Tab-separated table of C-alpha atoms in Angstrom:
chain	number	residue	atom	x	y	z
A	889	UNK	CA	84.781	106.679	0.816
A	890	UNK	CA	81.502	106.932	-0.852
A	891	UNK	CA	78.887	106.467	2.044
A	892	UNK	CA	75.910	107.280	-0.043
A	893	UNK	CA	74.602	104.139	-0.761
A	894	UNK	CA	75.124	102.703	2.838
A	895	UNK	CA	72.848	105.720	3.656
A	896	UNK	CA	70.553	104.827	1.176
A	897	UNK	CA	70.092	101.431	2.430
A	898	UNK	CA	69.400	102.705	6.427
A	899	UNK	CA	67.075	105.143	4.916
A	900	UNK	CA	65.129	102.581	3.160
A	901	UNK	CA	65.149	100.551	5.809
A	902	UNK	CA	63.538	103.400	8.551
A	903	UNK	CA	61.012	103.878	6.282
A	904	UNK	CA	60.134	100.347	5.588
A	905	UNK	CA	60.292	100.398	9.372
A	906	UNK	CA	57.720	103.068	9.836
A	907	UNK	CA	55.121	102.085	7.518
A	908	UNK	CA	55.000	98.805	8.786
A	909	UNK	CA	53.887	100.464	12.361
A	910	UNK	CA	51.989	103.483	10.894
A	911	UNK	CA	49.885	101.552	8.191
A	912	UNK	CA	49.659	98.135	9.729
A	913	UNK	CA	47.536	98.385	12.226
A	914	UNK	CA	50.151	100.092	14.188
A	915	UNK	CA	51.897	96.618	14.561
A	916	UNK	CA	52.821	94.944	17.329
A	917	UNK	CA	53.241	97.991	19.578
A	918	UNK	CA	49.486	98.457	18.837
A	919	UNK	CA	48.842	95.150	19.948
A	920	UNK	CA	50.772	95.081	23.072
A	921	UNK	CA	49.125	98.529	23.819
A	922	UNK	CA	45.384	97.534	22.752
A	923	UNK	CA	46.375	94.827	25.407
A	924	UNK	CA	47.123	97.096	28.067
A	925	UNK	CA	44.790	99.301	27.873
A	926	UNK	CA	41.593	97.548	27.619
A	927	UNK	CA	39.473	98.144	30.405
A	928	UNK	CA	36.067	98.384	31.884
A	929	UNK	CA	33.216	99.242	28.744
A	930	UNK	CA	36.032	99.283	26.134
A	931	UNK	CA	35.089	97.903	22.645
A	932	UNK	CA	37.378	96.305	20.400
A	933	UNK	CA	36.787	99.342	17.871
A	934	UNK	CA	38.233	101.517	20.309
A	935	UNK	CA	41.125	98.915	20.951
A	936	UNK	CA	41.800	99.323	17.892
A	937	UNK	CA	42.288	103.453	17.546
A	938	UNK	CA	45.641	104.108	19.003
A	939	UNK	CA	45.182	108.281	18.825
A	940	UNK	CA	42.016	107.459	21.562
A	941	UNK	CA	43.210	104.864	23.392
A	942	UNK	CA	46.312	106.705	24.478
A	943	UNK	CA	44.286	109.166	26.364
A	944	UNK	CA	42.266	106.287	28.275
A	945	UNK	CA	43.475	105.257	31.490
A	946	UNK	CA	45.508	102.301	31.313
A	947	UNK	CA	45.155	101.223	34.853
A	948	UNK	CA	41.530	100.836	34.481
A	949	UNK	CA	40.047	97.765	36.613
A	950	UNK	CA	39.669	94.723	35.025
A	951	UNK	CA	38.077	91.685	35.653
A	952	UNK	CA	40.200	88.181	36.625
A	953	UNK	CA	39.845	84.971	35.741
A	954	UNK	CA	37.251	84.029	38.061
A	955	UNK	CA	35.555	85.859	40.935
A	956	UNK	CA	38.360	86.882	43.596
A	957	UNK	CA	38.467	86.356	47.373
A	958	UNK	CA	41.191	89.239	48.073
A	959	UNK	CA	40.756	92.292	45.811
A	960	UNK	CA	44.343	94.040	46.787
A	961	UNK	CA	47.238	93.042	49.046
A	962	UNK	CA	49.417	94.659	51.595
A	963	UNK	CA	53.058	92.854	51.685
A	964	UNK	CA	55.275	93.288	54.703
A	965	UNK	CA	58.463	92.133	53.275
A	966	UNK	CA	60.970	91.682	56.064
A	967	UNK	CA	63.993	91.838	54.165
A	968	UNK	CA	67.508	89.952	55.646
A	969	UNK	CA	65.751	87.172	56.874
A	970	UNK	CA	64.067	86.756	60.347
A	971	UNK	CA	65.375	83.987	62.267
A	972	UNK	CA	61.735	81.613	62.368
A	973	UNK	CA	63.503	79.849	65.203
A	974	UNK	CA	63.285	82.628	67.758
A	975	UNK	CA	59.964	84.085	66.451
A	976	UNK	CA	57.501	81.176	64.773
A	977	UNK	CA	59.473	77.980	65.208
A	978	UNK	CA	59.902	76.545	68.692
A	979	UNK	CA	62.489	73.765	68.679
A	980	UNK	CA	62.636	72.039	72.522
A	981	UNK	CA	65.113	69.352	70.736
A	982	UNK	CA	67.254	72.423	69.781
A	983	UNK	CA	67.777	73.839	72.707
A	984	UNK	CA	68.020	70.590	74.419
A	985	UNK	CA	71.035	69.891	71.695
A	986	UNK	CA	72.431	73.352	72.096
A	987	UNK	CA	76.102	73.342	71.597
A	988	UNK	CA	76.173	69.882	69.601
A	989	UNK	CA	77.149	69.296	66.434
A	990	UNK	CA	74.278	68.119	63.951
A	991	UNK	CA	73.674	64.807	62.987
A	992	UNK	CA	75.975	64.229	59.693
A	993	UNK	CA	72.986	63.166	57.748
A	994	UNK	CA	71.397	66.124	57.519
A	995	UNK	CA	74.955	67.922	56.380
A	996	UNK	CA	74.378	65.996	53.096
A	997	UNK	CA	74.487	68.094	49.632
A	998	UNK	CA	74.152	71.372	52.199
A	999	UNK	CA	75.121	74.608	50.714
A	1000	UNK	CA	75.561	77.209	53.734
A	1001	UNK	CA	76.423	80.909	52.522
A	1002	UNK	CA	79.098	81.589	55.323
A	1003	UNK	CA	79.757	79.208	57.799
A	1004	UNK	CA	80.877	75.936	58.043
A	1005	UNK	CA	78.168	73.654	58.402
A	1006	UNK	CA	79.526	71.899	60.779
A	1007	UNK	CA	79.004	74.160	63.302
A	1008	UNK	CA	77.136	73.663	67.014
A	1009	UNK	CA	73.896	73.675	66.907
A	1010	UNK	CA	72.529	77.262	68.721
A	1011	UNK	CA	69.512	76.430	70.990
A	1012	UNK	CA	66.353	79.328	70.705
A	1013	UNK	CA	67.220	82.543	72.746
A	1014	UNK	CA	63.560	83.194	73.655
A	1015	UNK	CA	61.029	81.328	75.150
A	1016	UNK	CA	57.641	80.601	73.263
A	1017	UNK	CA	53.673	80.445	74.558
A	1018	UNK	CA	50.735	79.232	73.060
A	1019	UNK	CA	48.438	81.836	72.166
A	1020	UNK	CA	44.347	82.264	71.051
A	1021	UNK	CA	41.833	79.623	70.672
A	1022	UNK	CA	44.048	78.440	67.650
A	1023	UNK	CA	47.080	77.718	70.314
A	1024	UNK	CA	49.395	79.468	67.649
A	1025	UNK	CA	53.236	78.935	69.390
A	1026	UNK	CA	55.071	82.412	69.370
A	1027	UNK	CA	57.879	83.783	70.998
A	1028	UNK	CA	57.722	86.310	73.658
A	1029	UNK	CA	59.175	88.940	70.917
A	1030	UNK	CA	55.799	88.880	69.475
A	1031	UNK	CA	53.207	90.445	71.909
A	1032	UNK	CA	51.137	92.199	68.955
A	1033	UNK	CA	50.725	89.528	66.734
A	1034	UNK	CA	49.641	86.954	69.760
A	1035	UNK	CA	46.663	89.064	70.330
A	1036	UNK	CA	45.886	88.165	66.662
A	1037	UNK	CA	47.003	84.663	66.594
A	1038	UNK	CA	43.351	83.821	65.923
A	1039	UNK	CA	43.498	86.357	62.448
A	1040	UNK	CA	46.495	84.856	60.729
A	1041	UNK	CA	47.848	81.493	58.718
A	1042	UNK	CA	51.312	80.592	59.956
A	1043	UNK	CA	53.134	78.921	57.065
A	1044	UNK	CA	56.402	76.977	58.988
A	1045	UNK	CA	57.197	75.111	56.144
A	1046	UNK	CA	58.167	77.727	53.697
A	1047	UNK	CA	61.731	76.818	51.276
A	1048	UNK	CA	63.214	78.432	48.553
A	1049	UNK	CA	66.359	78.024	46.424
A	1050	UNK	CA	68.723	81.442	47.020
A	1051	UNK	CA	71.134	81.417	50.022
A	1052	UNK	CA	72.089	84.903	49.620
A	1053	UNK	CA	70.017	88.189	49.781
A	1054	UNK	CA	69.915	90.219	46.617
A	1055	UNK	CA	69.005	86.879	44.606
A	1056	UNK	CA	66.808	85.593	47.798
A	1057	UNK	CA	64.392	88.736	48.131
A	1058	UNK	CA	64.367	89.205	44.234
A	1059	UNK	CA	63.155	85.425	43.536
A	1060	UNK	CA	60.502	86.132	46.296
A	1061	UNK	CA	59.302	88.793	44.751
A	1062	UNK	CA	59.392	88.536	41.349
A	1063	UNK	CA	59.964	84.311	40.959
A	1064	UNK	CA	63.543	84.683	39.582
A	1065	UNK	CA	66.719	84.926	41.135
A	1066	UNK	CA	67.873	87.495	37.734
A	1067	UNK	CA	67.034	90.883	37.720
A	1068	UNK	CA	64.674	92.027	35.007
A	1069	UNK	CA	61.499	90.149	35.948
A	1070	UNK	CA	58.044	91.791	36.882
A	1071	UNK	CA	57.467	91.816	40.289
A	1072	UNK	CA	54.618	90.109	41.898
A	1073	UNK	CA	52.582	94.117	42.714
A	1074	UNK	CA	53.549	94.755	38.731
A	1075	UNK	CA	51.844	90.910	37.870
A	1076	UNK	CA	48.974	92.285	40.055
A	1077	UNK	CA	48.537	95.480	39.031
A	1078	UNK	CA	48.489	94.509	35.303
A	1079	UNK	CA	46.154	91.975	36.001
A	1080	UNK	CA	43.656	93.493	38.117
A	1081	UNK	CA	44.508	97.358	37.149
A	1082	UNK	CA	43.766	99.850	39.608
A	1083	UNK	CA	40.698	101.204	41.634
A	1084	UNK	CA	42.227	104.941	42.523
A	1085	UNK	CA	42.217	107.324	39.740
A	1086	UNK	CA	44.349	109.875	41.967
A	1087	UNK	CA	47.038	107.483	43.340
A	1088	UNK	CA	50.056	104.648	41.726
A	1089	UNK	CA	48.418	101.164	41.475
A	1090	UNK	CA	51.218	100.342	43.193
A	1091	UNK	CA	52.805	101.921	45.917
A	1092	UNK	CA	56.286	100.719	48.021
A	1093	UNK	CA	57.093	101.808	51.540
A	1094	UNK	CA	60.092	101.513	53.537
A	1095	UNK	CA	62.275	101.747	56.540
A	1096	UNK	CA	65.158	100.570	58.017
A	1097	UNK	CA	67.762	100.203	55.369
A	1098	UNK	CA	66.483	99.904	52.247
A	1099	UNK	CA	66.815	96.562	50.208
A	1100	UNK	CA	69.858	94.075	48.971
A	1101	UNK	CA	67.605	93.470	45.970
A	1102	UNK	CA	67.249	97.604	45.381
A	1103	UNK	CA	64.445	98.395	42.840
A	1104	UNK	CA	64.258	94.936	41.123
A	1105	UNK	CA	61.943	93.934	44.033
A	1106	UNK	CA	59.560	95.910	43.217
A	1107	UNK	CA	60.218	96.824	39.443
A	1108	UNK	CA	58.081	96.004	35.971
A	1109	UNK	CA	60.966	93.887	34.524
A	1110	UNK	CA	59.571	93.633	30.640
A	1111	UNK	CA	55.840	94.956	31.969
A	1112	UNK	CA	54.984	98.855	30.694
A	1113	UNK	CA	56.847	100.973	33.048
A	1114	UNK	CA	53.412	102.168	34.668
A	1115	UNK	CA	53.180	98.635	35.779
A	1116	UNK	CA	56.098	99.721	38.578
A	1117	UNK	CA	55.790	99.884	42.022
A	1118	UNK	CA	56.270	103.750	42.827
A	1119	UNK	CA	58.574	104.475	46.171
A	1120	UNK	CA	57.053	107.150	48.577
A	1121	UNK	CA	59.164	108.615	50.488
A	1122	UNK	CA	59.236	109.250	54.243
A	1123	UNK	CA	59.510	112.966	54.900
A	1124	UNK	CA	58.693	116.235	52.524
A	1125	UNK	CA	57.156	115.033	49.580
A	1126	UNK	CA	56.114	111.732	48.761
A	1127	UNK	CA	57.413	111.673	45.644
A	1128	UNK	CA	60.480	113.937	44.219
A	1129	UNK	CA	59.463	117.323	42.457
A	1130	UNK	CA	55.653	116.151	43.321
A	1131	UNK	CA	55.295	120.231	43.743
A	1132	UNK	CA	54.826	123.070	41.092
A	1133	UNK	CA	58.121	125.295	41.301
A	1134	UNK	CA	57.383	128.584	42.054
A	1135	UNK	CA	55.438	130.957	39.555
A	1136	UNK	CA	53.874	128.105	37.948
A	1137	UNK	CA	50.666	127.545	38.597
A	1138	UNK	CA	47.445	124.978	37.920
A	1139	UNK	CA	46.460	126.564	34.911
A	1140	UNK	CA	49.361	126.835	33.399
A	1141	UNK	CA	49.916	123.044	34.170
A	1142	UNK	CA	46.808	121.932	32.998
A	1143	UNK	CA	47.647	123.624	29.242
A	1144	UNK	CA	51.081	122.401	29.468
A	1145	UNK	CA	49.910	118.754	30.248
A	1146	UNK	CA	47.520	118.672	27.501
A	1147	UNK	CA	49.751	120.119	24.864
A	1148	UNK	CA	51.893	116.966	25.834
A	1149	UNK	CA	49.008	114.605	25.480
A	1150	UNK	CA	48.445	115.710	21.892
A	1151	UNK	CA	52.098	115.596	20.887
A	1152	UNK	CA	52.470	111.949	22.628
A	1153	UNK	CA	49.243	111.256	20.940
A	1154	UNK	CA	50.573	111.949	17.360
A	1155	UNK	CA	53.471	110.320	18.286
A	1156	UNK	CA	51.901	106.960	19.127
A	1157	UNK	CA	50.121	107.274	16.068
A	1158	UNK	CA	53.296	107.316	13.715
A	1159	UNK	CA	55.491	104.627	15.853
A	1160	UNK	CA	53.266	102.511	18.126
A	1161	UNK	CA	55.411	102.324	21.028
A	1162	UNK	CA	53.156	101.001	24.133
A	1163	UNK	CA	55.440	103.403	26.412
A	1164	UNK	CA	54.009	106.178	24.925
A	1165	UNK	CA	50.871	105.159	26.700
A	1166	UNK	CA	53.255	104.908	29.700
A	1167	UNK	CA	54.519	108.410	29.651
A	1168	UNK	CA	50.797	109.926	29.037
A	1169	UNK	CA	49.317	107.679	32.379
A	1170	UNK	CA	52.858	109.665	34.552
A	1171	UNK	CA	51.906	112.744	33.175
A	1172	UNK	CA	48.567	112.609	34.542
A	1173	UNK	CA	48.895	110.326	37.973
A	1174	UNK	CA	51.502	113.053	38.991
A	1175	UNK	CA	49.430	115.829	38.285
A	1176	UNK	CA	46.680	114.055	40.306
A	1177	UNK	CA	49.133	113.412	43.259
A	1178	UNK	CA	49.251	116.661	43.707
A	1179	UNK	CA	46.481	116.498	45.738
A	1180	UNK	CA	45.907	113.327	46.627
A	1181	UNK	CA	49.204	112.618	48.134
A	1182	UNK	CA	49.601	115.139	50.436
A	1183	UNK	CA	46.223	114.461	52.144
A	1184	UNK	CA	47.402	111.086	52.046
A	1185	UNK	CA	50.165	111.490	54.038
A	1186	UNK	CA	48.246	113.768	56.555
A	1187	UNK	CA	48.015	111.553	59.811
A	1188	UNK	CA	46.479	114.682	61.579
A	1189	UNK	CA	43.016	112.981	60.362
A	1190	UNK	CA	43.485	109.975	62.455
A	1191	UNK	CA	42.125	109.827	65.733
A	1192	UNK	CA	44.847	109.412	68.471
A	1193	UNK	CA	43.544	105.637	69.477
A	1194	UNK	CA	44.671	104.582	66.099
A	1195	UNK	CA	48.093	106.503	66.345
A	1196	UNK	CA	48.578	104.754	69.471
A	1197	UNK	CA	47.163	101.382	68.486
A	1198	UNK	CA	49.780	102.082	65.700
A	1199	UNK	CA	52.613	103.224	67.931
A	1200	UNK	CA	52.880	106.027	65.544
A	1201	UNK	CA	54.383	109.728	65.986
A	1202	UNK	CA	53.115	110.947	63.031
A	1203	UNK	CA	56.672	113.789	62.673
A	1204	UNK	CA	58.479	110.317	62.782
A	1205	UNK	CA	59.344	107.863	60.007
A	1206	UNK	CA	58.848	104.219	61.310
A	1207	UNK	CA	57.756	101.170	59.815
A	1208	UNK	CA	54.277	101.598	62.300
A	1209	UNK	CA	53.843	104.949	60.221
A	1210	UNK	CA	54.234	103.060	56.919
A	1211	UNK	CA	51.732	100.254	57.821
A	1212	UNK	CA	49.142	103.103	58.876
A	1213	UNK	CA	49.679	104.522	55.320
A	1214	UNK	CA	49.042	100.908	53.758
A	1215	UNK	CA	45.728	101.241	54.937
A	1216	UNK	CA	45.033	104.840	54.092
A	1217	UNK	CA	46.294	103.590	50.518
A	1218	UNK	CA	44.300	100.535	50.071
A	1219	UNK	CA	41.149	102.851	51.619
A	1220	UNK	CA	42.033	104.754	48.494
A	1221	UNK	CA	41.998	102.387	45.914
A	1222	UNK	CA	45.644	101.251	45.654
A	1223	UNK	CA	45.436	97.678	44.337
A	1224	UNK	CA	49.288	97.062	46.084
A	1225	UNK	CA	50.724	98.074	48.908
A	1226	UNK	CA	54.618	96.821	49.860
A	1227	UNK	CA	56.795	97.546	52.806
A	1228	UNK	CA	60.128	96.908	53.235
A	1229	UNK	CA	61.933	96.566	56.154
A	1230	UNK	CA	65.946	95.266	56.056
A	1231	UNK	CA	67.434	94.958	59.397
A	1232	UNK	CA	66.638	90.985	60.103
A	1233	UNK	CA	70.327	89.805	59.006
A	1234	UNK	CA	71.794	88.801	62.801
A	1235	UNK	CA	74.874	86.874	62.054
A	1236	UNK	CA	75.849	88.207	65.470
A	1237	UNK	CA	74.128	89.993	67.845
A	1238	UNK	CA	71.025	87.557	67.318
A	1239	UNK	CA	69.447	88.290	70.696
A	1240	UNK	CA	69.402	92.337	70.948
A	1241	UNK	CA	69.097	92.413	66.883
A	1242	UNK	CA	66.038	90.479	66.906
A	1243	UNK	CA	64.588	92.570	70.417
A	1244	UNK	CA	65.086	95.904	68.421
A	1245	UNK	CA	63.359	94.372	65.048
A	1246	UNK	CA	60.489	92.997	66.626
A	1247	UNK	CA	60.030	96.508	69.116
A	1248	UNK	CA	60.253	97.981	65.661
A	1249	UNK	CA	57.571	95.906	63.978
A	1250	UNK	CA	55.159	93.847	65.938
A	1251	UNK	CA	52.857	96.012	67.143
A	1252	UNK	CA	52.286	97.535	63.678
A	1253	UNK	CA	51.778	94.764	61.985
A	1254	UNK	CA	49.755	93.248	63.985
A	1255	UNK	CA	47.719	96.658	64.641
A	1256	UNK	CA	47.282	96.492	60.463
A	1257	UNK	CA	45.417	93.420	60.551
A	1258	UNK	CA	42.915	94.960	63.569
A	1259	UNK	CA	42.260	97.771	62.039
A	1260	UNK	CA	41.625	96.317	58.881
A	1261	UNK	CA	39.100	93.814	60.775
A	1262	UNK	CA	37.357	96.551	62.217
A	1263	UNK	CA	36.817	98.583	59.337
A	1264	UNK	CA	35.359	95.057	57.557
A	1265	UNK	CA	38.143	95.536	54.692
A	1266	UNK	CA	40.254	92.426	56.216
A	1267	UNK	CA	38.059	89.656	54.492
A	1268	UNK	CA	39.183	90.965	50.825
A	1269	UNK	CA	42.452	92.412	51.746
A	1270	UNK	CA	45.118	89.912	51.699
A	1271	UNK	CA	48.316	90.860	54.551
A	1272	UNK	CA	51.645	89.212	53.687
A	1273	UNK	CA	54.685	89.121	56.235
A	1274	UNK	CA	57.965	87.078	55.489
A	1275	UNK	CA	61.478	87.569	54.559
A	1276	UNK	CA	63.694	85.848	51.952
A	1277	UNK	CA	64.613	82.779	53.766
A	1278	UNK	CA	65.340	81.704	57.410
A	1279	UNK	CA	68.672	81.655	59.783
A	1280	UNK	CA	70.499	78.121	60.150
A	1281	UNK	CA	70.093	75.976	63.427
A	1282	UNK	CA	74.058	76.276	63.743
A	1283	UNK	CA	75.856	79.239	65.631
A	1284	UNK	CA	77.417	82.147	63.599
A	1285	UNK	CA	79.491	84.691	65.203
A	1286	UNK	CA	80.617	83.232	68.673
A	1287	UNK	CA	77.728	81.846	70.248
A	1288	UNK	CA	74.980	84.613	68.687
A	1289	UNK	CA	74.113	84.574	65.560
A	1290	UNK	CA	72.919	81.967	62.558
A	1291	UNK	CA	73.595	81.915	59.151
A	1292	UNK	CA	71.361	82.205	55.849
A	1293	UNK	CA	69.284	79.370	55.473
A	1294	UNK	CA	67.002	78.456	52.904
A	1295	UNK	CA	65.787	74.897	53.523
A	1296	UNK	CA	62.977	76.598	55.862
A	1297	UNK	CA	61.378	79.453	57.307
A	1298	UNK	CA	58.162	81.024	58.223
A	1299	UNK	CA	55.819	83.563	56.648
A	1300	UNK	CA	52.352	84.596	57.807
A	1301	UNK	CA	49.158	85.843	55.659
A	1302	UNK	CA	45.901	87.192	56.837
A	1303	UNK	CA	42.031	88.088	55.626
A	1304	UNK	CA	41.739	87.957	51.588
A	1305	UNK	CA	40.630	84.402	51.659
A	1306	UNK	CA	42.816	82.530	53.871
A	1307	UNK	CA	41.783	80.449	56.864
A	1308	UNK	CA	42.341	82.100	59.921
A	1309	UNK	CA	43.826	80.462	63.297
A	1310	UNK	CA	45.823	77.540	61.707
A	1311	UNK	CA	49.307	76.938	61.371
A	1312	UNK	CA	50.462	74.876	58.566
A	1313	UNK	CA	53.690	72.769	57.670
A	1314	UNK	CA	55.970	71.309	60.281
A	1315	UNK	CA	60.111	71.218	59.812
A	1316	UNK	CA	61.946	68.788	61.484
A	1317	UNK	CA	63.106	68.642	65.591
A	1318	UNK	CA	65.702	70.832	64.919
A	1319	UNK	CA	64.056	73.198	62.299
A	1320	UNK	CA	66.740	72.396	59.680
A	1321	UNK	CA	64.604	70.933	56.857
A	1322	UNK	CA	60.772	70.853	55.713
A	1323	UNK	CA	59.188	67.795	57.334
A	1324	UNK	CA	55.259	68.187	56.091
A	1325	UNK	CA	53.402	70.291	53.488
A	1326	UNK	CA	56.296	71.948	52.134
A	1327	UNK	CA	55.566	75.435	50.203
A	1328	UNK	CA	57.845	76.539	48.083
A	1329	UNK	CA	58.292	80.784	46.629
A	1330	UNK	CA	56.303	79.720	43.374
A	1331	UNK	CA	53.739	77.899	45.724
A	1332	UNK	CA	53.160	81.061	47.467
A	1333	UNK	CA	52.761	83.199	44.487
A	1334	UNK	CA	50.771	81.015	42.850
A	1335	UNK	CA	48.590	80.582	45.402
A	1336	UNK	CA	48.301	84.585	46.271
A	1337	UNK	CA	47.020	84.929	42.571
A	1338	UNK	CA	44.746	82.223	43.331
A	1339	UNK	CA	43.512	84.422	45.860
A	1340	UNK	CA	43.091	87.679	43.593
A	1341	UNK	CA	41.124	85.647	40.455
A	1342	UNK	CA	43.979	84.522	38.587
A	1343	UNK	CA	44.979	81.306	37.102
A	1344	UNK	CA	48.890	81.452	37.665
A	1345	UNK	CA	49.589	79.774	34.548
A	1346	UNK	CA	47.140	82.038	32.483
A	1347	UNK	CA	48.267	84.875	33.665
A	1348	UNK	CA	51.060	85.826	31.172
A	1349	UNK	CA	53.100	88.589	29.122
A	1350	UNK	CA	54.943	87.668	25.891
A	1351	UNK	CA	58.527	89.005	25.672
A	1352	UNK	CA	61.392	87.764	24.421
A	1353	UNK	CA	59.396	85.009	21.717
A	1354	UNK	CA	58.175	83.213	24.854
A	1355	UNK	CA	55.015	84.186	27.175
A	1356	UNK	CA	56.470	84.486	30.955
A	1357	UNK	CA	54.549	84.100	33.952
A	1358	UNK	CA	55.324	84.950	37.719
A	1359	UNK	CA	55.631	81.199	38.611
A	1360	UNK	CA	57.882	80.366	35.761
A	1361	UNK	CA	57.051	76.496	35.175
A	1362	UNK	CA	56.023	75.706	38.996
A	1363	UNK	CA	53.698	76.659	41.616
A	1364	UNK	CA	51.252	74.838	43.298
A	1365	UNK	CA	48.034	76.353	45.072
A	1366	UNK	CA	48.098	75.692	49.113
A	1367	UNK	CA	44.794	74.791	49.230
A	1368	UNK	CA	45.530	73.728	52.783
A	1369	UNK	CA	45.464	78.030	53.715
A	1370	UNK	CA	42.297	78.488	52.025
A	1371	UNK	CA	39.355	79.481	53.669
């Protein structure tokens, strides 16, 4: 078979494509890159010069739609789904009905994850008390949080669509149960850029067992890769291969990076791929992090009092250590820090499991709020705490476990323009359904973006022929929790 006509046709297509990107203002890639790289002080002429723009910082700070209340976010994600019924949402009626079957009217159209929906009700395993001037009702497992009860906003009326961990986590973090959508952190950095030139705009710290949803929880989806979360390790180099190999000095490295930059700029001028700018940015960021990351991770600079407040041993990985690192990160201009702690999936051994989880996280979570407040950072730092859903009022695992429950659960927030010392929303007498002021995942994300200065319906990115946003086609701002 003579392949020459086919080869000639393919060659014409390739040349036509290259001509389009090169001669037509670098086409769609150049348009996208100009949008991504447009930072403060950039002119339209500069935006149209790809070789120049590719050498600029695409994470430069940008202004949101309106004046923000929060400039940065620390999100403590309690993966595995904490039981609201043992921690935040005390139900005397549930205690009274312990061992009884739930009312049949509640179970109509109810979708359980694993248990028989006709399982008996299980009363709360721990006692509650009111704290602070606000009278926030909290579990005995949360003595640390009780100390900051007047600084936090408790939302008892959260609900979601997913009933299993991976889709639930991905929905909470990306606004979709499907893989491939940008995370809240990625949207934040896409919209605001970063105030740090020596650290990533979005940093991820993980403790316990990782996450069921994996890297999709902090991924960039269809946004350029420069907006994805960067996981930091608990020991050794914060990022793998950050240290230079033996015999490779700083001068040689700088010369190599400069040569790579020039080659990448030439390639961008030829094909107009915005991922080339992300590549340049990642090389430069890694170079700067060789100095900034070790300094960040060195907790010997912290006072003994601070280490005790967070309950941190500097030599050991822990959730408390990650909380302290989160404060250090936002001090250095990082826009979004996310802490994942997957340990809350108590299908059985509920009482002991919750006691350990709270011992690992409560003191440090409260210390973070107190520390930010003492340093004058809480007013414009939004702190969020929560998981992917709640737990059933019905028993699982004999007499000491609860199944997944998406109809009602609790999150709390602090700082960043939220109203301190209030409890918002209410569930029914046994904590099964939201009874007042429901807050869906999309509502929470819309509110977070609002506090960051964005109209969530207008923070969009075009992909596959349509404009996407974090809240899809839903989401209402929860005005009742705004200061």
